[in-house]
Amino acid sequence: MAVETTKRTMTLNLTDAEMQVLEALSAQKDLSKTAVIRQALRLYQLVDHRLASGEKLFFEDEAKRQKELMMI
Amino acid sequence: MSSRRKSRLKRAGKKELVAAEIVDALSKDELLATHLDWEPERLQALRELLDAKEPWPEHWHWDWSKKAGLLDFMAYRCMGIECEGRMQGLLMASTIARSSRVGPTGKAVLYVEYIESAPWNLKDLVDEPKFSGVGIALLEAAIELSEEEGFGGRIGLHSLPQSEAFYRKYMTDLGPDPNHQGLHYFEMSAEQARLFLEGRK
């Protein structure tokens, strides 16, 4: 059996500030708001699993030779 | 949403089109079953190349069973193309959007992590491949997945040197990526994707 991909609907309550961020990301990435939320969920699941497995998350700026550990 | 849709392949060496199906969300079980189906023929072909002192293909070490764990995450999606009862090719994509570098920059791009034909379809492994058109059918499936995800058909991938000429026909070559073993990064814009799909009709 292939993976189940049926979609379900839910209502999401956001503050004005959260909605503004969602709308900005939606415009910037050319994605629907639903697609942005899906992206966030996928990223969160992956990052959370890897952190729980003992890995660390870094942001690196090669030009400035800086590495920043993200504390999540 | 249906997990299967129609596609087509060409019987290699003939002009005969053969009906095939894209399985658009393979489970771990299906991926492992495909790995088990492919592995004996891959190993046999590699052994013959070794005996003949011929070079092995660049991706000879790919092991789909080791990629199955990625399917525990929503961030990955595996698709296959099935024909005459066997999986003829596989594709693994990351559905966490990358940022486009072709056309309008910063837009969502579907990233293709791996794409491979079954060992009996690879010219590098066998003298007479069974089916051709596997890569192009999977590329079409990736574009459709990109559209389904709301990414406008945009896709990106790093190509092995042996496949660069193929991707250059349909995508923009952005050159070697120092962060990816120097492999060339290719991207297909929404417009290139539209033209590609039109050409497939």
PDB file of N, CA and C in Angstrom, chain A:
ATOM      1  N   MET A   1       0.840  -1.212   0.000  1.00  0.00           N
ATOM      2  CA  MET A   1       0.000   0.000   0.000  1.00  0.00           C
ATOM      3  C   MET A   1       0.867   1.251   0.000  1.00  0.00           C
ATOM      4  N   ALA A   2       0.515   2.190  -0.872  1.00  0.00           N
ATOM      5  CA  ALA A   2       1.232   3.463  -0.895  1.00  0.00           C
ATOM      6  C   ALA A   2       0.856   4.279   0.348  1.00  0.00           C
ATOM      7  N   VAL A   3       1.643   5.304   0.625  1.00  0.00           N
ATOM      8  CA  VAL A   3       1.406   6.166   1.786  1.00  0.00           C
ATOM      9  C   VAL A   3       0.069   6.896   1.624  1.00  0.00           C
ATOM     10  N   GLU A   4      -0.687   6.976   2.711  1.00  0.00           N
ATOM     11  CA  GLU A   4      -1.980   7.676   2.688  1.00  0.00           C
ATOM     12  C   GLU A   4      -1.753   9.174   2.587  1.00  0.00           C
ATOM     13  N   THR A   5      -2.376   9.835   1.614  1.00  0.00           N
ATOM     14  CA  THR A   5      -2.161  11.275   1.451  1.00  0.00           C
ATOM     15  C   THR A   5      -3.483  12.055   1.465  1.00  0.00           C
ATOM     16  N   THR A   6      -4.547  11.426   1.997  1.00  0.00           N
ATOM     17  CA  THR A   6      -5.830  12.114   2.092  1.00  0.00           C
ATOM     18  C   THR A   6      -5.682  13.332   3.017  1.00  0.00           C
ATOM     19  N   LYS A   7      -6.334  14.435   2.628  1.00  0.00           N
ATOM     20  CA  LYS A   7      -6.188  15.662   3.429  1.00  0.00           C
ATOM     21  C   LYS A   7      -7.399  15.886   4.332  1.00  0.00           C
ATOM     22  N   ARG A   8      -7.147  16.467   5.489  1.00  0.00           N
ATOM     23  CA  ARG A   8      -8.226  16.839   6.409  1.00  0.00           C
ATOM     24  C   ARG A   8      -8.167  18.341   6.658  1.00  0.00           C
ATOM     25  N   THR A   9      -9.298  18.899   7.032  1.00  0.00           N
ATOM     26  CA  THR A   9      -9.380  20.353   7.206  1.00  0.00           C
ATOM     27  C   THR A   9      -9.385  20.712   8.691  1.00  0.00           C
ATOM     28  N   MET A  10      -8.701  21.814   9.048  1.00  0.00           N
ATOM     29  CA  MET A  10      -8.777  22.318  10.418  1.00  0.00           C
ATOM     30  C   MET A  10      -8.800  23.849  10.388  1.00  0.00           C
ATOM     31  N   THR A  11      -9.286  24.432  11.475  1.00  0.00           N
ATOM     32  CA  THR A  11      -9.273  25.896  11.590  1.00  0.00           C
ATOM     33  C   THR A  11      -8.052  26.293  12.393  1.00  0.00           C
ATOM     34  N   LEU A  12      -7.360  27.337  11.940  1.00  0.00           N
ATOM     35  CA  LEU A  12      -6.141  27.773  12.613  1.00  0.00           C
ATOM     36  C   LEU A  12      -6.362  29.192  13.124  1.00  0.00           C
ATOM     37  N   ASN A  13      -6.176  29.389  14.409  1.00  0.00           N
ATOM     38  CA  ASN A  13      -6.324  30.738  14.973  1.00  0.00           C
ATOM     39  C   ASN A  13      -4.956  31.373  15.136  1.00  0.00           C
ATOM     40  N   LEU A  14      -4.721  32.501  14.485  1.00  0.00           N
ATOM     41  CA  LEU A  14      -3.438  33.191  14.564  1.00  0.00           C
ATOM     42  C   LEU A  14      -3.635  34.625  15.027  1.00  0.00           C
ATOM     43  N   THR A  15      -2.616  35.177  15.699  1.00  0.00           N
ATOM     44  CA  THR A  15      -2.648  36.598  16.039  1.00  0.00           C
ATOM     45  C   THR A  15      -2.389  37.407  14.765  1.00  0.00           C
ATOM     46  N   ASP A  16      -2.601  38.699  14.827  1.00  0.00           N
ATOM     47  CA  ASP A  16      -2.324  39.559  13.666  1.00  0.00           C
ATOM     48  C   ASP A  16      -0.868  39.442  13.243  1.00  0.00           C
ATOM     49  N   ALA A  17       0.013  39.446  14.239  1.00  0.00           N
ATOM     50  CA  ALA A  17       1.451  39.371  13.933  1.00  0.00           C
ATOM     51  C   ALA A  17       1.790  38.062  13.244  1.00  0.00           C
ATOM     52  N   GLU A  18       1.219  36.974  13.746  1.00  0.00           N
ATOM     53  CA  GLU A  18       1.483  35.665  13.125  1.00  0.00           C
ATOM     54  C   GLU A  18       0.928  35.615  11.708  1.00  0.00           C
ATOM     55  N   MET A  19      -0.252  36.194  11.543  1.00  0.00           N
ATOM     56  CA  MET A  19      -0.865  36.198  10.201  1.00  0.00           C
ATOM     57  C   MET A  19      -0.032  37.038   9.233  1.00  0.00           C
ATOM     58  N   GLN A  20       0.520  38.134   9.724  1.00  0.00           N
ATOM     59  CA  GLN A  20       1.375  38.973   8.856  1.00  0.00           C
ATOM     60  C   GLN A  20       2.607  38.203   8.391  1.00  0.00           C
ATOM     61  N   VAL A  21       3.202  37.474   9.308  1.00  0.00           N
ATOM     62  CA  VAL A  21       4.380  36.665   8.943  1.00  0.00           C
ATOM     63  C   VAL A  21       3.975  35.598   7.925  1.00  0.00           C
ATOM     64  N   LEU A  22       2.854  34.960   8.181  1.00  0.00           N
ATOM     65  CA  LEU A  22       2.370  33.913   7.267  1.00  0.00           C
ATOM     66  C   LEU A  22       2.121  34.492   5.871  1.00  0.00           C
ATOM     67  N   GLU A  23       1.491  35.668   5.828  1.00  0.00           N
ATOM     68  CA  GLU A  23       1.198  36.297   4.533  1.00  0.00           C
ATOM     69  C   GLU A  23       2.488  36.724   3.824  1.00  0.00           C
ATOM     70  N   ALA A  24       3.446  37.220   4.595  1.00  0.00           N
ATOM     71  CA  ALA A  24       4.717  37.646   3.996  1.00  0.00           C
ATOM     72  C   ALA A  24       5.455  36.443   3.406  1.00  0.00           C
ATOM     73  N   LEU A  25       5.509  35.339   4.169  1.00  0.00           N
ATOM     74  CA  LEU A  25       6.183  34.128   3.666  1.00  0.00           C
ATOM     75  C   LEU A  25       5.462  33.575   2.439  1.00  0.00           C
ATOM     76  N   SER A  26       4.152  33.634   2.501  1.00  0.00           N
ATOM     77  CA  SER A  26       3.336  33.142   1.391  1.00  0.00           C
ATOM     78  C   SER A  26       3.659  33.909   0.109  1.00  0.00           C
ATOM     79  N   ALA A  27       3.762  35.230   0.222  1.00  0.00           N
ATOM     80  CA  ALA A  27       4.063  36.063  -0.959  1.00  0.00           C
ATOM     81  C   ALA A  27       5.499  35.848  -1.425  1.00  0.00           C
ATOM     82  N   GLN A  28       6.416  35.826  -0.457  1.00  0.00           N
ATOM     83  CA  GLN A  28       7.845  35.701  -0.770  1.00  0.00           C
ATOM     84  C   GLN A  28       8.161  34.381  -1.467  1.00  0.00           C
ATOM     85  N   LYS A  29       7.550  33.308  -1.000  1.00  0.00           N
ATOM     86  CA  LYS A  29       7.844  31.969  -1.541  1.00  0.00           C
ATOM     87  C   LYS A  29       6.888  31.557  -2.656  1.00  0.00           C
ATOM     88  N   ASP A  30       5.887  32.388  -2.922  1.00  0.00           N
ATOM     89  CA  ASP A  30       4.884  32.059  -3.934  1.00  0.00           C
ATOM     90  C   ASP A  30       4.150  30.765  -3.551  1.00  0.00           C
ATOM     91  N   LEU A  31       3.787  30.692  -2.283  1.00  0.00           N
ATOM     92  CA  LEU A  31       3.087  29.513  -1.766  1.00  0.00           C
ATOM     93  C   LEU A  31       1.763  29.941  -1.136  1.00  0.00           C
ATOM     94  N   SER A  32       0.804  29.019  -1.128  1.00  0.00           N
ATOM     95  CA  SER A  32      -0.434  29.314  -0.405  1.00  0.00           C
ATOM     96  C   SER A  32      -0.116  29.300   1.095  1.00  0.00           C
ATOM     97  N   LYS A  33      -1.013  29.878   1.886  1.00  0.00           N
ATOM     98  CA  LYS A  33      -0.786  29.872   3.342  1.00  0.00           C
ATOM     99  C   LYS A  33      -0.764  28.440   3.876  1.00  0.00           C
ATOM    100  N   THR A  34      -1.631  27.595   3.323  1.00  0.00           N
ATOM    101  CA  THR A  34      -1.644  26.183   3.748  1.00  0.00           C
ATOM    102  C   THR A  34      -0.288  25.537   3.463  1.00  0.00           C
ATOM    103  N   ALA A  35       0.264  25.832   2.288  1.00  0.00           N
ATOM    104  CA  ALA A  35       1.556  25.239   1.917  1.00  0.00           C
ATOM    105  C   ALA A  35       2.667  25.722   2.852  1.00  0.00           C
ATOM    106  N   VAL A  36       2.600  26.984   3.278  1.00  0.00           N
ATOM    107  CA  VAL A  36       3.609  27.501   4.213  1.00  0.00           C
ATOM    108  C   VAL A  36       3.517  26.756   5.550  1.00  0.00           C
ATOM    109  N   ILE A  37       2.308  26.567   6.040  1.00  0.00           N
ATOM    110  CA  ILE A  37       2.124  25.839   7.307  1.00  0.00           C
ATOM    111  C   ILE A  37       2.632  24.409   7.170  1.00  0.00           C
ATOM    112  N   ARG A  38       2.342  23.782   6.022  1.00  0.00           N
ATOM    113  CA  ARG A  38       2.840  22.415   5.788  1.00  0.00           C
ATOM    114  C   ARG A  38       4.368  22.381   5.823  1.00  0.00           C
ATOM    115  N   GLN A  39       4.988  23.396   5.192  1.00  0.00           N
ATOM    116  CA  GLN A  39       6.452  23.480   5.180  1.00  0.00           C
ATOM    117  C   GLN A  39       6.992  23.545   6.603  1.00  0.00           C
ATOM    118  N   ALA A  40       6.348  24.392   7.407  1.00  0.00           N
ATOM    119  CA  ALA A  40       6.800  24.568   8.791  1.00  0.00           C
ATOM    120  C   ALA A  40       6.706  23.250   9.568  1.00  0.00           C
ATOM    121  N   LEU A  41       5.619  22.528   9.340  1.00  0.00           N
ATOM    122  CA  LEU A  41       5.392  21.261  10.042  1.00  0.00           C
ATOM    123  C   LEU A  41       6.439  20.216   9.650  1.00  0.00           C
ATOM    124  N   ARG A  42       6.725  20.143   8.355  1.00  0.00           N
ATOM    125  CA  ARG A  42       7.721  19.175   7.876  1.00  0.00           C
ATOM    126  C   ARG A  42       9.099  19.477   8.453  1.00  0.00           C
ATOM    127  N   LEU A  43       9.442  20.764   8.413  1.00  0.00           N
ATOM    128  CA  LEU A  43      10.750  21.173   8.917  1.00  0.00           C
ATOM    129  C   LEU A  43      10.849  20.900  10.421  1.00  0.00           C
ATOM    130  N   TYR A  44       9.790  21.217  11.134  1.00  0.00           N
ATOM    131  CA  TYR A  44       9.766  21.037  12.585  1.00  0.00           C
ATOM    132  C   TYR A  44       9.928  19.565  12.932  1.00  0.00           C
ATOM    133  N   GLN A  45       9.202  18.703  12.231  1.00  0.00           N
ATOM    134  CA  GLN A  45       9.285  17.260  12.505  1.00  0.00           C
ATOM    135  C   GLN A  45      10.705  16.749  12.305  1.00  0.00           C
ATOM    136  N   LEU A  46      11.324  17.171  11.190  1.00  0.00           N
ATOM    137  CA  LEU A  46      12.670  16.705  10.850  1.00  0.00           C
ATOM    138  C   LEU A  46      13.711  17.219  11.847  1.00  0.00           C
ATOM    139  N   VAL A  47      13.653  18.530  12.124  1.00  0.00           N
ATOM    140  CA  VAL A  47      14.626  19.142  13.034  1.00  0.00           C
ATOM    141  C   VAL A  47      14.453  18.561  14.447  1.00  0.00           C
ATOM    142  N   ASP A  48      13.222  18.442  14.885  1.00  0.00           N
ATOM    143  CA  ASP A  48      12.963  17.927  16.229  1.00  0.00           C
ATOM    144  C   ASP A  48      13.510  16.512  16.387  1.00  0.00           C
ATOM    145  N   HIS A  49      13.314  15.685  15.363  1.00  0.00           N
ATOM    146  CA  HIS A  49      13.803  14.303  15.423  1.00  0.00           C
ATOM    147  C   HIS A  49      15.332  14.273  15.517  1.00  0.00           C
ATOM    148  N   ARG A  50      15.978  15.092  14.704  1.00  0.00           N
ATOM    149  CA  ARG A  50      17.447  15.074  14.681  1.00  0.00           C
ATOM    150  C   ARG A  50      18.026  15.638  15.983  1.00  0.00           C
ATOM    151  N   LEU A  51      17.376  16.654  16.524  1.00  0.00           N
ATOM    152  CA  LEU A  51      17.839  17.187  17.816  1.00  0.00           C
ATOM    153  C   LEU A  51      17.639  16.146  18.915  1.00  0.00           C
ATOM    154  N   ALA A  52      16.502  15.464  18.865  1.00  0.00           N
ATOM    155  CA  ALA A  52      16.222  14.431  19.872  1.00  0.00           C
ATOM    156  C   ALA A  52      17.204  13.271  19.759  1.00  0.00           C
ATOM    157  N   SER A  53      17.769  13.095  18.545  1.00  0.00           N
ATOM    158  CA  SER A  53      18.759  12.024  18.346  1.00  0.00           C
ATOM    159  C   SER A  53      20.156  12.455  18.783  1.00  0.00           C
ATOM    160  N   GLY A  54      20.281  13.686  19.300  1.00  0.00           N
ATOM    161  CA  GLY A  54      21.568  14.158  19.809  1.00  0.00           C
ATOM    162  C   GLY A  54      22.343  15.034  18.852  1.00  0.00           C
ATOM    163  N   GLU A  55      21.757  15.346  17.665  1.00  0.00           N
ATOM    164  CA  GLU A  55      22.453  16.214  16.708  1.00  0.00           C
ATOM    165  C   GLU A  55      22.235  17.682  17.079  1.00  0.00           C
ATOM    166  N   LYS A  56      23.078  18.563  16.490  1.00  0.00           N
ATOM    167  CA  LYS A  56      22.954  19.993  16.752  1.00  0.00           C
ATOM    168  C   LYS A  56      22.636  20.720  15.457  1.00  0.00           C
ATOM    169  N   LEU A  57      21.977  21.870  15.613  1.00  0.00           N
ATOM    170  CA  LEU A  57      21.613  22.662  14.436  1.00  0.00           C
ATOM    171  C   LEU A  57      22.430  23.955  14.426  1.00  0.00           C
ATOM    172  N   PHE A  58      23.169  24.157  13.317  1.00  0.00           N
ATOM    173  CA  PHE A  58      24.018  25.338  13.182  1.00  0.00           C
ATOM    174  C   PHE A  58      23.589  26.185  11.990  1.00  0.00           C
ATOM    175  N   PHE A  59      23.821  27.491  12.082  1.00  0.00           N
ATOM    176  CA  PHE A  59      23.771  28.357  10.909  1.00  0.00           C
ATOM    177  C   PHE A  59      25.184  28.849  10.667  1.00  0.00           C
ATOM    178  N   GLU A  60      25.607  28.793   9.413  1.00  0.00           N
ATOM    179  CA  GLU A  60      26.982  29.161   9.102  1.00  0.00           C
ATOM    180  C   GLU A  60      27.004  30.307   8.104  1.00  0.00           C
ATOM    181  N   ASP A  61      27.862  31.301   8.371  1.00  0.00           N
ATOM    182  CA  ASP A  61      28.094  32.387   7.425  1.00  0.00           C
ATOM    183  C   ASP A  61      29.549  32.270   6.979  1.00  0.00           C
ATOM    184  N   GLU A  62      29.742  31.727   5.777  1.00  0.00           N
ATOM    185  CA  GLU A  62      31.110  31.463   5.311  1.00  0.00           C
ATOM    186  C   GLU A  62      31.914  32.749   5.170  1.00  0.00           C
ATOM    187  N   ALA A  63      31.253  33.811   4.674  1.00  0.00           N
ATOM    188  CA  ALA A  63      31.962  35.073   4.448  1.00  0.00           C
ATOM    189  C   ALA A  63      32.501  35.644   5.762  1.00  0.00           C
ATOM    190  N   LYS A  64      31.676  35.576   6.784  1.00  0.00           N
ATOM    191  CA  LYS A  64      32.096  36.114   8.096  1.00  0.00           C
ATOM    192  C   LYS A  64      32.806  35.063   8.945  1.00  0.00           C
ATOM    193  N   ARG A  65      32.898  33.853   8.409  1.00  0.00           N
ATOM    194  CA  ARG A  65      33.496  32.733   9.147  1.00  0.00           C
ATOM    195  C   ARG A  65      32.853  32.579  10.517  1.00  0.00           C
ATOM    196  N   GLN A  66      31.532  32.620  10.515  1.00  0.00           N
ATOM    197  CA  GLN A  66      30.808  32.492  11.780  1.00  0.00           C
ATOM    198  C   GLN A  66      29.910  31.270  11.745  1.00  0.00           C
ATOM    199  N   LYS A  67      29.841  30.605  12.865  1.00  0.00           N
ATOM    200  CA  LYS A  67      28.914  29.489  13.027  1.00  0.00           C
ATOM    201  C   LYS A  67      28.088  29.759  14.264  1.00  0.00           C
ATOM    202  N   GLU A  68      26.787  29.659  14.123  1.00  0.00           N
ATOM    203  CA  GLU A  68      25.933  29.928  15.280  1.00  0.00           C
ATOM    204  C   GLU A  68      25.100  28.698  15.599  1.00  0.00           C
ATOM    205  N   LEU A  69      25.220  28.257  16.831  1.00  0.00           N
ATOM    206  CA  LEU A  69      24.429  27.106  17.266  1.00  0.00           C
ATOM    207  C   LEU A  69      23.016  27.568  17.582  1.00  0.00           C
ATOM    208  N   MET A  70      22.030  26.910  16.974  1.00  0.00           N
ATOM    209  CA  MET A  70      20.636  27.258  17.259  1.00  0.00           C
ATOM    210  C   MET A  70      20.174  26.466  18.479  1.00  0.00           C
ATOM    211  N   MET A  71      19.777  27.178  19.491  1.00  0.00           N
ATOM    212  CA  MET A  71      19.252  26.520  20.683  1.00  0.00           C
ATOM    213  C   MET A  71      17.741  26.414  20.533  1.00  0.00           C
ATOM    214  N   ILE A  72      17.259  25.221  20.330  1.00  0.00           N
ATOM    215  CA  ILE A  72      15.814  25.024  20.160  1.00  0.00           C
ATOM    216  C   ILE A  72      15.310  24.124  21.274  1.00  0.00           C
TER     217      ILE A  72
END
